Coordinates of C-alpha atoms and ligand atoms in Angstrom, one line a residue:
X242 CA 0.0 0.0 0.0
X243 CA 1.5 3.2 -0.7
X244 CA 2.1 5.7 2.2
X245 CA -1.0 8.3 1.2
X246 CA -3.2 4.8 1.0
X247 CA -2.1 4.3 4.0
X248 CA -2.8 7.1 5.5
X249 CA -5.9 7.4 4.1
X250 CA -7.0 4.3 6.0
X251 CA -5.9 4.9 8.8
X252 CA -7.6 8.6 8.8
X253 CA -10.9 6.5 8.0
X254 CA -10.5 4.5 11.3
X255 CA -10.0 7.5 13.4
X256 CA -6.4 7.1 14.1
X257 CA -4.1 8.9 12.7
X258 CA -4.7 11.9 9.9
X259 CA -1.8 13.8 9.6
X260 CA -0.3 16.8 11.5
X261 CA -3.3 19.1 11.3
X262 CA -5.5 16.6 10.7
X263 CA -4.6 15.0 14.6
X264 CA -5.5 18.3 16.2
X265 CA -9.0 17.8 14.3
X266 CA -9.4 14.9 16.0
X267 CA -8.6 16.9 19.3
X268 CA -11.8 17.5 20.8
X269 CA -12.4 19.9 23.9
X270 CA -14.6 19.6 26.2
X271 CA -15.7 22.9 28.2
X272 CA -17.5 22.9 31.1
X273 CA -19.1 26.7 31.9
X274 CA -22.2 28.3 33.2
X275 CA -22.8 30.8 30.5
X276 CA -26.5 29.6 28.9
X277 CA -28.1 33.4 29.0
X278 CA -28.9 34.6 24.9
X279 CA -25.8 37.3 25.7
X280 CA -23.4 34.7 27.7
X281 CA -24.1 32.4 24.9
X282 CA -23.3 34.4 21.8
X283 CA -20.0 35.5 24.1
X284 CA -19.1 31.9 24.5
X285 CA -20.2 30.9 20.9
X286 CA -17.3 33.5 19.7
X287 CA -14.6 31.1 21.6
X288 CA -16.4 28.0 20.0
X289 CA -16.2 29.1 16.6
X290 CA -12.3 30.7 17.3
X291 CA -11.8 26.7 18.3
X292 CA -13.5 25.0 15.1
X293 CA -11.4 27.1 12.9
X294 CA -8.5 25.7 14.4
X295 CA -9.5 22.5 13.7
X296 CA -11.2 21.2 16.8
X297 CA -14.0 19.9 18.1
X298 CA -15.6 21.4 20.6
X299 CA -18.0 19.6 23.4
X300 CA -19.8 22.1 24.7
X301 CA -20.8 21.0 29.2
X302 CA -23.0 23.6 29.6
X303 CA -24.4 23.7 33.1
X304 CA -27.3 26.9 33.8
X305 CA -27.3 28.5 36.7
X306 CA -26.3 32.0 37.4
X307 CA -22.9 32.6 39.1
X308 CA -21.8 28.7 38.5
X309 CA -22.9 27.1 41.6
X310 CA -24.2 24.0 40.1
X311 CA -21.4 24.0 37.7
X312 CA -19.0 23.8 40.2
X313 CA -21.3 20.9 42.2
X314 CA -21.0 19.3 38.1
X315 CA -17.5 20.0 38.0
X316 CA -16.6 18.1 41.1
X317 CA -18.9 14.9 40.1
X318 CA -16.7 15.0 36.8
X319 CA -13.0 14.9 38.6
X320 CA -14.0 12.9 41.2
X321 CA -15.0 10.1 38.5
X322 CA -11.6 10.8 36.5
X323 CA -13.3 12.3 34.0
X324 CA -12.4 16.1 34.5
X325 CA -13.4 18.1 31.0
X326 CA -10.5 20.0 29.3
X327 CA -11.5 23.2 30.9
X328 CA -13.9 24.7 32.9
X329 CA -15.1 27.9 34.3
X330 CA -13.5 28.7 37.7
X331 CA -12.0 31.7 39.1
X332 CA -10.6 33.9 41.9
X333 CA -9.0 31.5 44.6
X334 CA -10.8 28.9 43.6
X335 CA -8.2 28.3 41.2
X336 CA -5.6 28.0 43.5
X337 CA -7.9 25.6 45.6
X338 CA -8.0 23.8 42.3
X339 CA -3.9 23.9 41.7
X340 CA -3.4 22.4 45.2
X341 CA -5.8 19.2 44.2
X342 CA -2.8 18.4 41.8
X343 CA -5.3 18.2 38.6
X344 CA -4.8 21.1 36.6
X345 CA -1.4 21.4 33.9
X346 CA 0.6 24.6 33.7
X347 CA 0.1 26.1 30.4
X348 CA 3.2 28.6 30.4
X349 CA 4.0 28.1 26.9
X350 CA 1.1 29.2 25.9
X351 CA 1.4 32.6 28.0
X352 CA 4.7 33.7 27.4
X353 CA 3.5 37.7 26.5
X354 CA 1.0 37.7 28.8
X355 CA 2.6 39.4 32.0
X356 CA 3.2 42.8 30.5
X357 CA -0.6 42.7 28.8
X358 CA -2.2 41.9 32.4
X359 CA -3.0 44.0 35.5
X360 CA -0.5 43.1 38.0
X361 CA -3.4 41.9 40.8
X362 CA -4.8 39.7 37.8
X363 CA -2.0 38.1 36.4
X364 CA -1.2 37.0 39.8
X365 CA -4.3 35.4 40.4
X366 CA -4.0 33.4 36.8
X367 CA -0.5 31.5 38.7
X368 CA 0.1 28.5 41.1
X369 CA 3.0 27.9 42.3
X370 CA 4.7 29.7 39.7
X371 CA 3.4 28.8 36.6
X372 CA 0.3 29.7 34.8
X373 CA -2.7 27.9 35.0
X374 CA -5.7 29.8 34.4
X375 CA -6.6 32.2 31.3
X376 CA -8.7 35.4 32.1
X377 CA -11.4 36.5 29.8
X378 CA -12.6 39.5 30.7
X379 CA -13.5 42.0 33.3
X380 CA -17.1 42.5 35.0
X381 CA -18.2 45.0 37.0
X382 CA -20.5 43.8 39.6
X383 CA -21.5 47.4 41.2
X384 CA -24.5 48.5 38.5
X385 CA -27.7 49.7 38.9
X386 CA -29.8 49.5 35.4
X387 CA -32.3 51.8 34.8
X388 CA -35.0 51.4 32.1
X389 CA -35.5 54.8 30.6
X390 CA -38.8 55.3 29.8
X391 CA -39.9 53.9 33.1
X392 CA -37.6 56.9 34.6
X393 CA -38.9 59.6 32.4
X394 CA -42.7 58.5 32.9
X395 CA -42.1 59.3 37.0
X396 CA -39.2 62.6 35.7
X397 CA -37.2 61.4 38.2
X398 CA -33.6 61.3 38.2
X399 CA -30.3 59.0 38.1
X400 CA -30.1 58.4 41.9
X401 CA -26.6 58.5 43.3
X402 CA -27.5 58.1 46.8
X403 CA -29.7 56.0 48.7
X404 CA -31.8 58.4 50.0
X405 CA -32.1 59.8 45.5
X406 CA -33.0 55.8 45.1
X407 CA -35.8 55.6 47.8
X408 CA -37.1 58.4 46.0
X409 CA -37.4 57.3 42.6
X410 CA -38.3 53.8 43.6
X411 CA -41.2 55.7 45.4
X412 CA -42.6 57.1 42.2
X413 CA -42.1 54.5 40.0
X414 CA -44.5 52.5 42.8
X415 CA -46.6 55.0 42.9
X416 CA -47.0 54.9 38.9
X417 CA -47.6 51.8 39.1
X418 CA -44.5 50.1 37.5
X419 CA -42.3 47.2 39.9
X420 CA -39.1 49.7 41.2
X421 CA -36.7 46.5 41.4
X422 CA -36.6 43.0 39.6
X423 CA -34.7 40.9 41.6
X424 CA -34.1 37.4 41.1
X425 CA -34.4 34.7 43.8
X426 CA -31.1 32.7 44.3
X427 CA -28.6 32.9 47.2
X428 CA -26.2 34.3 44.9
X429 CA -28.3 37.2 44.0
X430 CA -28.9 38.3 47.3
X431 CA -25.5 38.3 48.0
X432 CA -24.5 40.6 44.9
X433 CA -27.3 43.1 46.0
X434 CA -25.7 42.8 49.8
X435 CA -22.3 43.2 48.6
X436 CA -23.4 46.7 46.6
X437 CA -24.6 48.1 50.0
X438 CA -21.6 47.3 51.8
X439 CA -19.5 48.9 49.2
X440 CA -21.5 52.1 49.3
X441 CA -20.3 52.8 53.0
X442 CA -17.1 52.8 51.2
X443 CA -14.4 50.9 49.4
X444 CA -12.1 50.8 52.7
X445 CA -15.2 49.7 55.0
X446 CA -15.7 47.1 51.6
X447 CA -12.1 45.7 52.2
X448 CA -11.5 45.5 56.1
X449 CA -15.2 43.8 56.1
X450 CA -15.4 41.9 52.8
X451 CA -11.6 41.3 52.2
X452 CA -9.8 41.5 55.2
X453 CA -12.8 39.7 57.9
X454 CA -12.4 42.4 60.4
X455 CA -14.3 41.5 63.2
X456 CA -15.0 45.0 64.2
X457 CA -16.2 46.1 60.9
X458 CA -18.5 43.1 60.9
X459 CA -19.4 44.2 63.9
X460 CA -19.9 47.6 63.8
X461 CA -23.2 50.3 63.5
X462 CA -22.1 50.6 59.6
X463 CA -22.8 46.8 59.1
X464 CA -25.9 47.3 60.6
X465 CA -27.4 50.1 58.5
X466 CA -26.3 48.0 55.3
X467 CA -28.7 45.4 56.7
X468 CA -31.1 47.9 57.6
X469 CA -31.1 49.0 54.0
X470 CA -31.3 45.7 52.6
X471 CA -34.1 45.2 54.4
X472 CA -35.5 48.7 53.0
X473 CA -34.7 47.8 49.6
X474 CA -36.9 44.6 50.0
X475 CA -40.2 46.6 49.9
X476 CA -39.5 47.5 46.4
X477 CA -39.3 43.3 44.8
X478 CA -42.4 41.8 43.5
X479 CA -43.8 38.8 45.7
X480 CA -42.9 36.1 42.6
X481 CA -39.2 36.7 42.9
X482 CA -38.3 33.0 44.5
X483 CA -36.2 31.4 41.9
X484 CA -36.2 33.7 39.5
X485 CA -33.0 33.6 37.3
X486 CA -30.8 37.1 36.7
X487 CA -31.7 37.4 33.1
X488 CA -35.2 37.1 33.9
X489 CA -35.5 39.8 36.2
X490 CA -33.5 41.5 33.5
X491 CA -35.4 41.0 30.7
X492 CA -38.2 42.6 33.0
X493 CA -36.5 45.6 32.8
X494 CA -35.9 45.1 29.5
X495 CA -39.1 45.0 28.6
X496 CA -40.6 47.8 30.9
X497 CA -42.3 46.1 33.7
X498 CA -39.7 46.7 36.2
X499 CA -38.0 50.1 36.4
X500 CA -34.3 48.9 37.6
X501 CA -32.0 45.9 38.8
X502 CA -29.2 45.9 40.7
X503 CA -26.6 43.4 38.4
X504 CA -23.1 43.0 37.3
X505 CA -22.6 44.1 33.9
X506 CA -23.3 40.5 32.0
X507 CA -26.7 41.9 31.9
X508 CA -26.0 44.6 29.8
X509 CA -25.3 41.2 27.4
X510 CA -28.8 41.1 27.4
X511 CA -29.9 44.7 26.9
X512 CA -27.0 44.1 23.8
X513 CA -28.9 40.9 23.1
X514 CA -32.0 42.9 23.2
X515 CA -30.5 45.5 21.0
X516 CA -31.2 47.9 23.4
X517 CA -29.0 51.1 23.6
X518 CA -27.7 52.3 26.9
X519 CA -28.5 56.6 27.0
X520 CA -31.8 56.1 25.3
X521 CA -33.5 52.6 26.1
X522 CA -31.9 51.9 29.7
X523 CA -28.8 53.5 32.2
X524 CA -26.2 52.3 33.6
X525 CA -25.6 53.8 36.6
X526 CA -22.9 52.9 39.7
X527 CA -25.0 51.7 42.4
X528 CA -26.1 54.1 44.7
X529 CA -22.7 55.9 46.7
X530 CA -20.3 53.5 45.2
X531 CA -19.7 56.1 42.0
X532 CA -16.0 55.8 42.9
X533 CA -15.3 52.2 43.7
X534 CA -15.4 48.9 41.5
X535 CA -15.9 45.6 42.2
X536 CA -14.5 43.1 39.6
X537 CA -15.4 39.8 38.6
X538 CA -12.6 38.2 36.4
X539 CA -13.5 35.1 34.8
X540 CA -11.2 32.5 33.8
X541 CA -10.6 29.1 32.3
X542 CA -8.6 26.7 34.4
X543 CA -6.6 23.0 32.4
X544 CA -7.6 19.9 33.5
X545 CA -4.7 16.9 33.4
X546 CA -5.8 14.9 30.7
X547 CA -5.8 10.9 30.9
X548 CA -2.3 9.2 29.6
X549 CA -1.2 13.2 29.5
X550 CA 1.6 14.5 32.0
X551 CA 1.3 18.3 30.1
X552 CA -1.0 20.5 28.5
X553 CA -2.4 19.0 25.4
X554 CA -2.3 21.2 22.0
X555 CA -6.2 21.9 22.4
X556 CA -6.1 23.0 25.9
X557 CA -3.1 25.6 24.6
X558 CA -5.0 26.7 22.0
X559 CA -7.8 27.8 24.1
X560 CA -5.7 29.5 26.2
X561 CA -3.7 31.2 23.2
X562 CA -7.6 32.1 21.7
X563 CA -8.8 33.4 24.8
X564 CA -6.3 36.0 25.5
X565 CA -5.9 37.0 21.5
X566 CA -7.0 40.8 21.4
X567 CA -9.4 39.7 18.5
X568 CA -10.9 37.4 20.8
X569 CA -10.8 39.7 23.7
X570 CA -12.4 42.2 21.7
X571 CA -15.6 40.4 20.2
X572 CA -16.2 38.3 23.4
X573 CA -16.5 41.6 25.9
X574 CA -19.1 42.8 23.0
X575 CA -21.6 40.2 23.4
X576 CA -21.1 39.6 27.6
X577 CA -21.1 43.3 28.9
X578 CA -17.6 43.1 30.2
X579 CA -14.2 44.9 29.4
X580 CA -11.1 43.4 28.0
X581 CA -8.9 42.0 30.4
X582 CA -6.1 42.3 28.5
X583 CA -4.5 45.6 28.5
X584 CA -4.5 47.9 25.5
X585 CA -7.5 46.6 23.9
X586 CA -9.5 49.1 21.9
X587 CA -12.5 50.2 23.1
X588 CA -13.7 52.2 20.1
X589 CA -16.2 49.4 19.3
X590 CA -17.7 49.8 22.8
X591 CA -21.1 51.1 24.1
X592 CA -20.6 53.9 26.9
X593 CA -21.7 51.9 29.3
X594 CA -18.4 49.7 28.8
X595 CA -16.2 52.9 28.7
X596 CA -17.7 54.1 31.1
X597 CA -16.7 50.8 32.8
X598 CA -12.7 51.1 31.7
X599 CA -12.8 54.8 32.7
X600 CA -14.4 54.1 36.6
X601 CA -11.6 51.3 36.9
X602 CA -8.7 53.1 35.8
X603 CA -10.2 55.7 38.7
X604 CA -10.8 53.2 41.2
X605 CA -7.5 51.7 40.5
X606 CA -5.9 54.5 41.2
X607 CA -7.7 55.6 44.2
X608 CA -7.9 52.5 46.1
X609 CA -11.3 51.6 45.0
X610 CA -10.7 48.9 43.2
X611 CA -12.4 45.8 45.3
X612 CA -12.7 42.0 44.2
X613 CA -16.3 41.0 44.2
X614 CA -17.4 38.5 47.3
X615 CA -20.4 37.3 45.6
X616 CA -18.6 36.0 42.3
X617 CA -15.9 34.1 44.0
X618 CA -13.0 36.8 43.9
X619 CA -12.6 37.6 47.4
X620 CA -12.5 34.6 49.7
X621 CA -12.2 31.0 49.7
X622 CA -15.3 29.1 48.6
X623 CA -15.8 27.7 52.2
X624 CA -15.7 31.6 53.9
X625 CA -17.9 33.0 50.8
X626 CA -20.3 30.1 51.1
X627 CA -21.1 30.6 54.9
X628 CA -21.5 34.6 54.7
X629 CA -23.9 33.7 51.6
X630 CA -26.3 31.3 53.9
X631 CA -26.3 34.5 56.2
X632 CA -27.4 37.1 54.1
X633 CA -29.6 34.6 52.3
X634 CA -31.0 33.7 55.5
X635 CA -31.7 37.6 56.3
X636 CA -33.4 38.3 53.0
X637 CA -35.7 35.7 53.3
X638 CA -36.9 35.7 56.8
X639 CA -37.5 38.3 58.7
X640 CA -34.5 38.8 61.1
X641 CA -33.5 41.7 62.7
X642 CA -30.5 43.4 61.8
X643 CA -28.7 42.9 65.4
X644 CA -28.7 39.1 64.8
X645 CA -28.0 39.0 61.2
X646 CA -24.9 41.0 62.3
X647 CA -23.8 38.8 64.9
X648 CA -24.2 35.8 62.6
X649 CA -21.7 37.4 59.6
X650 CA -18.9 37.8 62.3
X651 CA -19.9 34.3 63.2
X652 CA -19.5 32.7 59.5
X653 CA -16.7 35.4 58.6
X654 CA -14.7 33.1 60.8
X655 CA -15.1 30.2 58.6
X656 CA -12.0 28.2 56.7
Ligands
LIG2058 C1 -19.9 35.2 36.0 C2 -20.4 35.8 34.7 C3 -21.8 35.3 34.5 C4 -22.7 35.6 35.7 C5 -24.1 35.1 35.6 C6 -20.9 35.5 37.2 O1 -20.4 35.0 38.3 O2 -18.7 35.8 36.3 O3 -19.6 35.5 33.7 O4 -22.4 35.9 33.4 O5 -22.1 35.0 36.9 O6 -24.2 33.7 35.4

C-alpha cells in the first residue's frame, strides 16, 4: 500500500490523519455556566475561534447563574476521573483547584501575557509559579440598570445616593411600575448585599469583605447596610423565588420593572435585546459607590488529561484564543464586560463599557478597586459560602439586623 493509501485508511478509522489533521481529531470539552442569549453568543465567539483551528468542541453547559451547580458538576466529573479539558473557575478557587494536583501549567502558551495583564490579575492566573488559568474579561459587579422610559414617565432622576434611590423607587410605585426585579437565588442576594456594603465605602468594603475584620462586621455601619437591605426589600415583587438574573433583567428590559441591581453580564442582554444604553436603559454605579469597582474576572482553568503528564495542543490553544485581542475584543461585545487584556480598543464599545474602563482606571488609582465576594473573587469558597447562607438567610426571613450582624462575624470566621 502506498504511504497516502495508508494514511488514508488509517484517517478512515479515526487514528491517525496527519499533523493538522490529529488536532482535528482533538476535541475539547468545556464545562461553563454561560447559557443566557448574551453569555451564549459571548461563548459561541470562543467556540467558533476553536472549530477554525481544527477542533471539536463539546460544549458542558451547566445553567445556573454565578456557576454554583457547575461547580457541584465539575466536582462529580473529577471525582469520576473524568475532568473536562477546561472549565469555568475563578478567583482563589483556582488555587484551591492547583493544590488538588489536577490542573497542567500552560506557560507556553502565556509567554507575552505578564506585560498585557493587570498586576493583581496576572497574579491570580498562577500557582506555584506557573500559569494555569486564562482570564477572559472584566465585570463589574456594582450597576444599577435603569429602564429609561420607566424613569422619564415618573421625571425622576439617576439616583446617586440612597436616599435619591428611595425616592425614585417611590414614584415609579406610585405609577404603578415594579421599582426593582430581583431574582431569587442565594447568589443574588448576596450581589445586592455586597453593593450596599460597598457604598459605606471601598475601605469599610475591604477591612469587612476582604480582610474579615471582626470589628467592621461588627460595627453600626454593618448594621445600616442590613437595615437598608431590608429597605430595599419593599421595592421586589412577591414572585421573585427562583427567579434567574436574566429574567429579572429582561423585566427591565421589557418595561415592567424600572431597575436591577446586576453585574454588567446583563447589559449582554440589553445588547442581546438590542437595546442602547442613554436612550433605552442606564447604567448607573450603584447608589454611593460612583467611585469604587468591584471586579469579577473570569477564567478558564486546564484539567490533566488521561495518559497526558502536560498541556495538550487543544487546551493551549484555548488559552492562546482566549487571550488574543481579536478574541478579547468580540467576546467583551456580546457579555457586557471589558477586556482583560491591556491595550485593547475600546472604540467598538457602548458607553456603558467605557464608562466601565474609565471608573476602573479611577478606582484603580484611588484604592477603590475591590474583588467581588459574591462572584468568587474575594475569599475561599468555604468563607464565601457561609456569609452567603447568612445574608440569604436575612433576605428571606425576617430577622432583625442585630442578629443577622452577629451571625456574619460568626461565619466570617469560617476556613
Ligand atoms: C460570572 C459571569 C456570569 C454571571 C451570571 C458571574 O459569576 O462571572 O460570567 O455571566 O455569573 O451567570
Amino acid at each position: 500500500m502506498k504511504f497516502r493509501a495508508i494514511m488514508g485508511a488509517l484517517c478512515a478509522a479515526g487514528l491517525m490523519c496527519g499533523v493538522s489533521a490529529v488536532q482535528a481529531a482533538e476535541s475539547v470539552e468545556v464545562l461553563h455556566w454561560w447559557t443566557s442569549g448574551g453569555e451564549s453568543k459571548a461563548v459561541g465567539v470562543l467556540k467558533d475561534d476553536m472549530q477554525k483551528q481544527g477542533y471539536t468542541w463539546k460544549d458542558f453547559a451547566v445553567a445556573g447563574g454565578a456557576g454554583a451547580a457547575a461547580m457541584t458538576a465539575l466536582k462529580t466529573q473529577v471525582i469520576s476521573g473524568n475532568a473536562p479539558t477546561a472549565a469555568q473557575i475563578k478567583g482563589p478557587l483556582i488555587q484551591e483547584w492547583a493544590q488538588q494536583g489536577v490542573l497542567v501549567n500552560i506557560d507556553s502558551a502565556a509567554t507575552d501575557w505578564k506585560k498585557n495583564l493587570p498586576p493583581e490579575i496576572d497574579k491570580i492566573m498562577h500557582a506555584d509559579g506557573h500559569y494555569v488559568a486564562a482570564p477572559f474579561s472584566v465585570h463589574r459587579v456594582n450597576w444599577l440598570y435603569i429602564n429609561k422610559a420607566a424613569l422619564d414617565k415618573v421625571g425622576g432622576k439617576v439616583p446617586t445616593t440612597w436616599p435619591e434611590f428611595f425616592a425614585v423607587a417611590d414614584k415609579m410605585k406610585a405609577a404603578g411600575i415594579m421599582p426593582v426585579a430581583m431574582g431569587g437565588q442565594p447568589w443574588q442576594d448576596l450581589t445586592l448585599w455586597e453593593d450596599v456594603v460597598l457604598s459605606q465605602g471601598a475601605d469599610f468594603y475591604k477591612k469587612a469583605l476582604v480582610d474579615l475584620d471582626q470589628k467592621t462586621l461588627t460595627s453600626d455601619k454593618m448594621l445600616q447596610v442590613f437595615d437598608t437591605v431590608r429597605k430595599i426589600q419593599g421595592y421586589f415583587d412577591s414572585g421573585r423565588t427562583g427567579r434567574d438574573w436574566n429574567l429579572a433583567t429582561a423585566m427591565v428590559i421589557n418595561g415592567k420593572a424600572g431597575m436591577q441591581f446586576m453585574g454588567d453580564w446583563a447589559k449582554g442582554e440589553f445588547a442581546n435585546a438590542n437595546k442602547k444604553p442613554g436612550s433605552d436603559y442606564i447604567c448607573a454605579a450603584v447608589p454611593g459607590t460612583e467611585k469604587a469597582y468591584t471586579f469579577n474576572v473570569d477564567s478558564f482553568v486546564f484539567f490533566q488529561q488521561k495518559g497526558q503528564s502536560a498541556a495538550t495542543p487543544g487546551q493551549l490553544a484555548l488559552a492562546k484564543t482566549i487571550m488574543s485581542p481579536a478574541f478579547q475584543e468580540q467576546f467583551s461585545l456580546y457579555k457586557g464586560s471589558i477586556p482583560v487584556r491591556l491595550g485593547v480598543s475600546m472604540a467598538k464599545f457602548d458607553d456603558c463599557a467605557k464608562k466601565s474602563y474609565a471608573d476602573e482606571q479611577t478606582a484603580i488609582k484611588s484604592g477603590g478597586y475591590v474583588p467581588s465576594l459574591a462572584h468568587g473573587m474575594a475569599q475561599p469558597d468555604a468563607t464565601a459560602g457561609a456569609i452567603t447562607d447568612v445574608v440569604t438567610k436575612f433576605m428571606n426571613s425576617s430577622q432583625d439586623s442585630k442578629s443577622a450582624v452577629e451571625a456574619l462575624a460568626k461565619a466570617a470566621k469560617t476556613k
